[in-house]
Amino acid sequence: MFSAATAAGPPRRSLPKVPSQVFDLELHDHDWGTAATSVEELDTALVLAELKRFFAPCSAMVTRDVHRCCSPHAWDAQNDGAVSVATLADGLSALKYGVAVRRAVGGGDGAECLHNLRHTHLLVTAPGAPNEPFVVDPTFVEQFRIAKPTSRYTQVLECVPCVLVLPESQLVQLVHFMCIELANAFKASDAVIPPWRKLSSMLSKWLPRRAGDSALPRANPGAHHAEGGHAAHAHAHVCITAAHLRRL
């Protein structure tokens, strides 16, 4: 249901002009040196402009509904993580979205655990569009925070929405870009990139080898119109979701 391979999805957006010089490099871990150098030489203002264009909402309805599920301060750049996965799952399910909680299990034997990382986010489909999955992640930015960011890297992070709403088909492109910028920030401080910060490891958070997915039921279309029924339904749904997430 949520497979990017089978979803038709909205028209594919890209990071045109500037980042295209990066994404044509077939970004595997062994290409990082070349890719990082290419991106580092690009004008910061131009990269930021292209990144902002990339994040321009491709679905006004999905973005609007995610906003409705968040308190206003959750969209402030100073309040990363102010809204939880459970809150978003409850709210979007109540709005009759298809909602799947995806948990990257992570772990493994020995050093394998450094390349299979844990993370939880949502895959959602809007009412009437079951083949257009979106990633909704309230902690995406947090996955890329580092101790010693450069000025450019700080500006890149500030361009990323605090609650990521993005077509699933474009997630890999974004993670590629963020990992290159991350690599440049490590390079600027003469630091070695730890294995869990490399591209394949970071991708494992959203494209895990092992995932515990669980779909939430859509809200009853008539529930919100019954007098006095909305509050009871919302309370019960929150309890269901909270209990579900504790089991993950």
mmCIF file of C-alpha atoms in Angstrom:
data_model
loop_
_atom_site.group_PDB
_atom_site.id
_atom_site.type_symbol
_atom_site.label_atom_id
_atom_site.label_comp_id
_atom_site.label_asym_id
_atom_site.label_seq_id
_atom_site.Cartn_x
_atom_site.Cartn_y
_atom_site.Cartn_z
ATOM 1 C CA MET A 1 0.000 0.000 0.000
ATOM 2 C CA PHE A 2 2.809 2.341 0.907
ATOM 3 C CA SER A 3 5.382 1.090 -1.597
ATOM 4 C CA ALA A 4 7.102 3.879 -3.519
ATOM 5 C CA ALA A 5 7.691 1.457 -6.361
ATOM 6 C CA THR A 6 3.985 1.001 -6.996
ATOM 7 C CA ALA A 7 2.734 4.449 -6.104
ATOM 8 C CA ALA A 8 2.070 6.793 -8.954
ATOM 9 C CA GLY A 9 2.500 9.778 -6.635
ATOM 10 C CA PRO A 10 2.471 13.480 -7.446
ATOM 11 C CA PRO A 11 4.735 14.938 -10.141
ATOM 12 C CA ARG A 12 8.301 14.360 -9.009
ATOM 13 C CA ARG A 13 10.034 17.447 -7.698
ATOM 14 C CA SER A 14 13.782 17.729 -7.639
ATOM 15 C CA LEU A 15 16.555 19.954 -6.454
ATOM 16 C CA PRO A 16 17.206 21.495 -9.894
ATOM 17 C CA LYS A 17 20.306 23.243 -11.224
ATOM 18 C CA VAL A 18 22.534 23.347 -8.172
ATOM 19 C CA PRO A 19 22.002 19.969 -6.500
ATOM 20 C CA SER A 20 21.686 18.166 -9.820
ATOM 21 C CA GLN A 21 25.469 18.412 -10.025
ATOM 22 C CA VAL A 22 25.548 16.354 -6.854
ATOM 23 C CA PHE A 23 22.855 13.776 -7.442
ATOM 24 C CA ASP A 24 24.287 12.674 -10.777
ATOM 25 C CA LEU A 25 27.301 11.253 -8.939
ATOM 26 C CA GLU A 26 25.694 7.952 -7.885
ATOM 27 C CA LEU A 27 26.075 8.707 -4.194
ATOM 28 C CA HIS A 28 27.369 5.572 -2.534
ATOM 29 C CA ASP A 29 29.584 5.829 0.519
ATOM 30 C CA HIS A 30 32.782 5.517 -1.517
ATOM 31 C CA ASP A 31 31.792 8.566 -3.609
ATOM 32 C CA TRP A 32 31.560 10.950 -0.686
ATOM 33 C CA GLY A 33 34.915 12.622 -1.227
ATOM 34 C CA THR A 34 34.079 13.726 -4.759
ATOM 35 C CA ALA A 35 30.455 14.572 -3.973
ATOM 36 C CA ALA A 36 31.314 16.614 -0.906
ATOM 37 C CA THR A 37 33.897 18.621 -2.825
ATOM 38 C CA SER A 38 31.422 19.346 -5.617
ATOM 39 C CA VAL A 39 28.735 20.576 -3.249
ATOM 40 C CA GLU A 40 31.194 22.546 -1.132
ATOM 41 C CA GLU A 41 32.175 24.643 -4.111
ATOM 42 C CA LEU A 42 28.592 25.660 -4.857
ATOM 43 C CA ASP A 43 27.399 29.059 -3.740
ATOM 44 C CA THR A 44 25.636 28.793 -0.387
ATOM 45 C CA ALA A 45 22.888 31.274 -1.254
ATOM 46 C CA LEU A 46 22.098 29.395 -4.455
ATOM 47 C CA VAL A 47 21.965 26.044 -2.674
ATOM 48 C CA LEU A 48 19.653 27.450 0.003
ATOM 49 C CA ALA A 49 17.371 28.949 -2.645
ATOM 50 C CA GLU A 50 17.089 25.606 -4.432
ATOM 51 C CA LEU A 51 16.486 23.800 -1.164
ATOM 52 C CA LYS A 52 13.640 26.161 -0.252
ATOM 53 C CA ARG A 53 12.106 25.571 -3.677
ATOM 54 C CA PHE A 54 12.388 21.827 -3.125
ATOM 55 C CA PHE A 55 10.382 22.136 0.083
ATOM 56 C CA ALA A 56 7.620 24.219 -1.494
ATOM 57 C CA PRO A 57 4.492 22.181 -0.696
ATOM 58 C CA CYS A 58 3.638 19.791 -3.504
ATOM 59 C CA SER A 59 0.329 19.041 -1.803
ATOM 60 C CA ALA A 60 -1.282 22.002 -0.108
ATOM 61 C CA MET A 61 -3.952 19.764 1.416
ATOM 62 C CA VAL A 62 -1.542 17.326 3.107
ATOM 63 C CA THR A 63 0.655 20.147 4.412
ATOM 64 C CA ARG A 64 -2.393 22.035 5.677
ATOM 65 C CA ASP A 65 -3.759 18.985 7.468
ATOM 66 C CA VAL A 66 -0.427 18.239 9.118
ATOM 67 C CA HIS A 67 -0.423 21.856 10.309
ATOM 68 C CA ARG A 68 -3.889 21.310 11.762
ATOM 69 C CA CYS A 69 -2.584 18.387 13.800
ATOM 70 C CA CYS A 70 0.209 20.446 15.338
ATOM 71 C CA SER A 71 0.180 23.211 17.873
ATOM 72 C CA PRO A 72 1.321 26.490 16.249
ATOM 73 C CA HIS A 73 4.671 26.563 18.032
ATOM 74 C CA ALA A 74 5.585 23.147 16.618
ATOM 75 C CA TRP A 75 6.437 24.852 13.319
ATOM 76 C CA ASP A 76 8.869 27.262 14.960
ATOM 77 C CA ALA A 77 12.484 26.482 14.049
ATOM 78 C CA GLN A 78 13.349 26.697 17.746
ATOM 79 C CA ASN A 79 10.901 23.946 18.726
ATOM 80 C CA ASP A 80 12.097 20.805 16.957
ATOM 81 C CA GLY A 81 10.278 17.748 18.210
ATOM 82 C CA ALA A 82 7.468 19.820 19.774
ATOM 83 C CA VAL A 83 4.903 17.478 18.225
ATOM 84 C CA SER A 84 5.074 13.712 18.580
ATOM 85 C CA VAL A 85 4.579 10.914 16.084
ATOM 86 C CA ALA A 86 1.605 9.747 18.161
ATOM 87 C CA THR A 87 -0.053 13.181 18.006
ATOM 88 C CA LEU A 88 0.335 13.343 14.240
ATOM 89 C CA ALA A 89 -0.862 9.769 13.797
ATOM 90 C CA ASP A 90 -3.982 10.471 15.841
ATOM 91 C CA GLY A 91 -4.758 13.730 14.110
ATOM 92 C CA LEU A 92 -4.281 12.515 10.550
ATOM 93 C CA SER A 93 -6.212 9.322 11.183
ATOM 94 C CA ALA A 94 -9.068 11.416 12.569
ATOM 95 C CA LEU A 95 -8.982 13.387 9.300
ATOM 96 C CA LYS A 96 -9.485 10.084 7.451
ATOM 97 C CA TYR A 97 -5.917 9.735 6.192
ATOM 98 C CA GLY A 98 -4.400 6.332 5.754
ATOM 99 C CA VAL A 99 -1.695 6.237 8.440
ATOM 100 C CA ALA A 100 1.060 3.690 8.938
ATOM 101 C CA VAL A 101 3.565 3.994 11.756
ATOM 102 C CA ARG A 102 6.910 2.821 10.396
ATOM 103 C CA ARG A 103 9.504 1.798 12.954
ATOM 104 C CA ALA A 104 13.015 1.000 11.757
ATOM 105 C CA VAL A 105 14.010 -1.885 14.004
ATOM 106 C CA GLY A 106 17.751 -1.320 13.639
ATOM 107 C CA GLY A 107 20.389 -3.345 15.444
ATOM 108 C CA GLY A 108 22.339 -6.363 14.293
ATOM 109 C CA ASP A 109 25.448 -8.332 15.170
ATOM 110 C CA GLY A 110 28.694 -6.526 15.928
ATOM 111 C CA ALA A 111 29.343 -3.442 13.838
ATOM 112 C CA GLU A 112 26.179 -4.107 11.826
ATOM 113 C CA CYS A 113 24.202 -2.176 14.441
ATOM 114 C CA LEU A 114 26.068 0.988 13.393
ATOM 115 C CA HIS A 115 24.565 0.713 9.914
ATOM 116 C CA ASN A 116 21.010 -0.274 10.884
ATOM 117 C CA LEU A 117 19.617 2.591 12.904
ATOM 118 C CA ARG A 118 16.369 2.954 14.803
ATOM 119 C CA HIS A 119 13.812 5.577 13.914
ATOM 120 C CA THR A 120 10.036 6.067 13.803
ATOM 121 C CA HIS A 121 8.046 8.144 11.340
ATOM 122 C CA LEU A 122 4.734 8.072 9.499
ATOM 123 C CA LEU A 123 3.707 7.083 5.995
ATOM 124 C CA VAL A 124 0.375 8.656 5.154
ATOM 125 C CA THR A 125 -2.030 8.760 2.232
ATOM 126 C CA ALA A 126 -4.666 11.424 1.801
ATOM 127 C CA PRO A 127 -8.348 10.540 1.486
ATOM 128 C CA GLY A 128 -9.029 9.546 -2.106
ATOM 129 C CA ALA A 129 -5.319 9.227 -3.000
ATOM 130 C CA PRO A 130 -4.187 5.804 -1.706
ATOM 131 C CA ASN A 131 -1.285 5.570 -4.183
ATOM 132 C CA GLU A 132 0.398 8.839 -3.212
ATOM 133 C CA PRO A 133 2.295 8.145 0.043
ATOM 134 C CA PHE A 134 3.875 10.956 2.017
ATOM 135 C CA VAL A 135 6.546 10.792 4.690
ATOM 136 C CA VAL A 136 5.581 12.783 7.774
ATOM 137 C CA ASP A 137 8.442 13.044 10.253
ATOM 138 C CA PRO A 138 8.491 15.469 13.203
ATOM 139 C CA THR A 139 12.101 14.624 14.097
ATOM 140 C CA PHE A 140 13.759 14.584 10.665
ATOM 141 C CA VAL A 141 15.937 17.623 11.386
ATOM 142 C CA GLU A 142 17.108 16.132 14.676
ATOM 143 C CA GLN A 143 18.662 13.192 12.822
ATOM 144 C CA PHE A 144 21.141 15.563 11.171
ATOM 145 C CA ARG A 145 22.182 17.730 14.103
ATOM 146 C CA ILE A 146 25.896 17.681 14.926
ATOM 147 C CA ALA A 147 28.055 19.154 17.672
ATOM 148 C CA LYS A 148 30.105 21.506 15.498
ATOM 149 C CA PRO A 149 28.037 22.731 12.548
ATOM 150 C CA THR A 150 29.415 25.227 10.074
ATOM 151 C CA SER A 151 27.484 28.398 9.311
ATOM 152 C CA ARG A 152 26.394 26.893 5.996
ATOM 153 C CA TYR A 153 25.252 23.646 7.600
ATOM 154 C CA THR A 154 23.256 25.577 10.202
ATOM 155 C CA GLN A 155 21.524 27.490 7.403
ATOM 156 C CA VAL A 156 20.745 24.237 5.565
ATOM 157 C CA LEU A 157 19.141 22.770 8.696
ATOM 158 C CA GLU A 158 17.085 25.926 9.140
ATOM 159 C CA CYS A 159 15.635 25.425 5.651
ATOM 160 C CA VAL A 160 14.263 22.004 6.531
ATOM 161 C CA PRO A 161 10.720 22.107 7.956
ATOM 162 C CA CYS A 162 10.528 21.113 11.606
ATOM 163 C CA VAL A 163 7.824 18.625 10.623
ATOM 164 C CA LEU A 164 8.853 17.085 7.323
ATOM 165 C CA VAL A 165 6.036 16.494 4.829
ATOM 166 C CA LEU A 166 7.428 15.037 1.611
ATOM 167 C CA PRO A 167 6.387 12.549 -1.077
ATOM 168 C CA GLU A 168 7.993 9.221 -0.230
ATOM 169 C CA SER A 169 9.497 9.083 -3.717
ATOM 170 C CA GLN A 170 11.656 12.127 -2.940
ATOM 171 C CA LEU A 171 12.965 11.096 0.457
ATOM 172 C CA VAL A 172 16.134 9.394 -0.818
ATOM 173 C CA GLN A 173 17.114 12.473 -2.797
ATOM 174 C CA LEU A 174 16.760 14.651 0.282
ATOM 175 C CA VAL A 175 18.758 12.303 2.527
ATOM 176 C CA HIS A 176 21.517 12.174 -0.104
ATOM 177 C CA PHE A 177 21.720 15.941 -0.120
ATOM 178 C CA MET A 178 21.683 16.253 3.670
ATOM 179 C CA CYS A 179 24.413 13.632 4.054
ATOM 180 C CA ILE A 180 26.686 15.480 1.643
ATOM 181 C CA GLU A 181 26.219 18.714 3.558
ATOM 182 C CA LEU A 182 26.843 16.811 6.786
ATOM 183 C CA ALA A 183 30.064 15.387 5.329
ATOM 184 C CA ASN A 184 31.245 18.873 4.415
ATOM 185 C CA ALA A 185 30.584 20.067 7.967
ATOM 186 C CA PHE A 186 32.706 17.239 9.390
ATOM 187 C CA LYS A 187 35.404 17.957 6.835
ATOM 188 C CA ALA A 188 35.485 21.649 7.812
ATOM 189 C CA SER A 189 36.367 20.733 11.392
ATOM 190 C CA ASP A 190 38.866 18.020 10.342
ATOM 191 C CA ALA A 191 36.667 15.408 11.997
ATOM 192 C CA VAL A 192 36.184 11.820 10.862
ATOM 193 C CA ILE A 193 32.637 10.908 9.877
ATOM 194 C CA PRO A 194 31.442 8.137 12.218
ATOM 195 C CA PRO A 195 29.929 5.087 10.519
ATOM 196 C CA TRP A 196 26.417 5.845 11.792
ATOM 197 C CA ARG A 197 26.538 9.232 10.034
ATOM 198 C CA LYS A 198 27.357 7.833 6.595
ATOM 199 C CA LEU A 199 24.830 7.713 3.806
ATOM 200 C CA SER A 200 23.868 4.043 3.973
ATOM 201 C CA SER A 201 23.447 4.228 7.746
ATOM 202 C CA MET A 202 21.330 7.378 7.637
ATOM 203 C CA LEU A 203 19.120 5.932 4.907
ATOM 204 C CA SER A 204 18.442 2.919 7.115
ATOM 205 C CA LYS A 205 16.293 5.135 9.331
ATOM 206 C CA TRP A 206 13.711 5.644 6.586
ATOM 207 C CA LEU A 207 14.448 2.643 4.349
ATOM 208 C CA PRO A 208 15.153 -0.027 6.953
ATOM 209 C CA ARG A 209 16.137 -3.609 6.308
ATOM 210 C CA ARG A 210 13.708 -4.591 9.035
ATOM 211 C CA ALA A 211 10.649 -2.510 9.815
ATOM 212 C CA GLY A 212 7.725 -2.870 12.175
ATOM 213 C CA ASP A 213 4.878 -1.218 10.267
ATOM 214 C CA SER A 214 1.415 -0.895 11.688
ATOM 215 C CA ALA A 215 -1.561 0.766 10.008
ATOM 216 C CA LEU A 216 -4.036 2.787 12.043
ATOM 217 C CA PRO A 217 -7.747 2.590 11.244
ATOM 218 C CA ARG A 218 -9.265 5.551 9.450
ATOM 219 C CA ALA A 219 -11.803 7.563 11.425
ATOM 220 C CA ASN A 220 -15.477 6.774 10.981
ATOM 221 C CA PRO A 221 -16.695 9.419 8.481
ATOM 222 C CA GLY A 222 -19.783 10.099 10.580
ATOM 223 C CA ALA A 223 -18.143 10.163 13.978
ATOM 224 C CA HIS A 224 -17.285 13.844 13.917
ATOM 225 C CA HIS A 225 -20.846 14.858 13.098
ATOM 226 C CA ALA A 226 -22.446 13.106 16.040
ATOM 227 C CA GLU A 227 -23.230 15.558 18.834
ATOM 228 C CA GLY A 228 -20.846 15.026 21.721
ATOM 229 C CA GLY A 229 -19.181 12.168 19.878
ATOM 230 C CA HIS A 230 -16.067 13.952 18.712
ATOM 231 C CA ALA A 231 -14.413 14.311 22.106
ATOM 232 C CA ALA A 232 -15.102 10.708 23.076
ATOM 233 C CA HIS A 233 -13.840 9.415 19.740
ATOM 234 C CA ALA A 234 -10.674 11.550 19.904
ATOM 235 C CA HIS A 235 -9.912 10.417 23.463
ATOM 236 C CA ALA A 236 -10.359 6.753 22.566
ATOM 237 C CA HIS A 237 -8.220 7.127 19.447
ATOM 238 C CA VAL A 238 -5.390 8.819 21.358
ATOM 239 C CA CYS A 239 -5.413 5.967 23.860
ATOM 240 C CA ILE A 240 -5.221 3.395 21.072
ATOM 241 C CA THR A 241 -2.327 5.128 19.357
ATOM 242 C CA ALA A 242 -0.379 5.775 22.557
ATOM 243 C CA ALA A 243 -0.721 2.136 23.577
ATOM 244 C CA HIS A 244 0.333 1.012 20.115
ATOM 245 C CA LEU A 245 3.483 3.155 20.125
ATOM 246 C CA ARG A 246 4.482 1.854 23.543
ATOM 247 C CA ARG A 247 4.446 -1.673 22.111
ATOM 248 C CA LEU A 248 6.753 -0.727 19.210
#
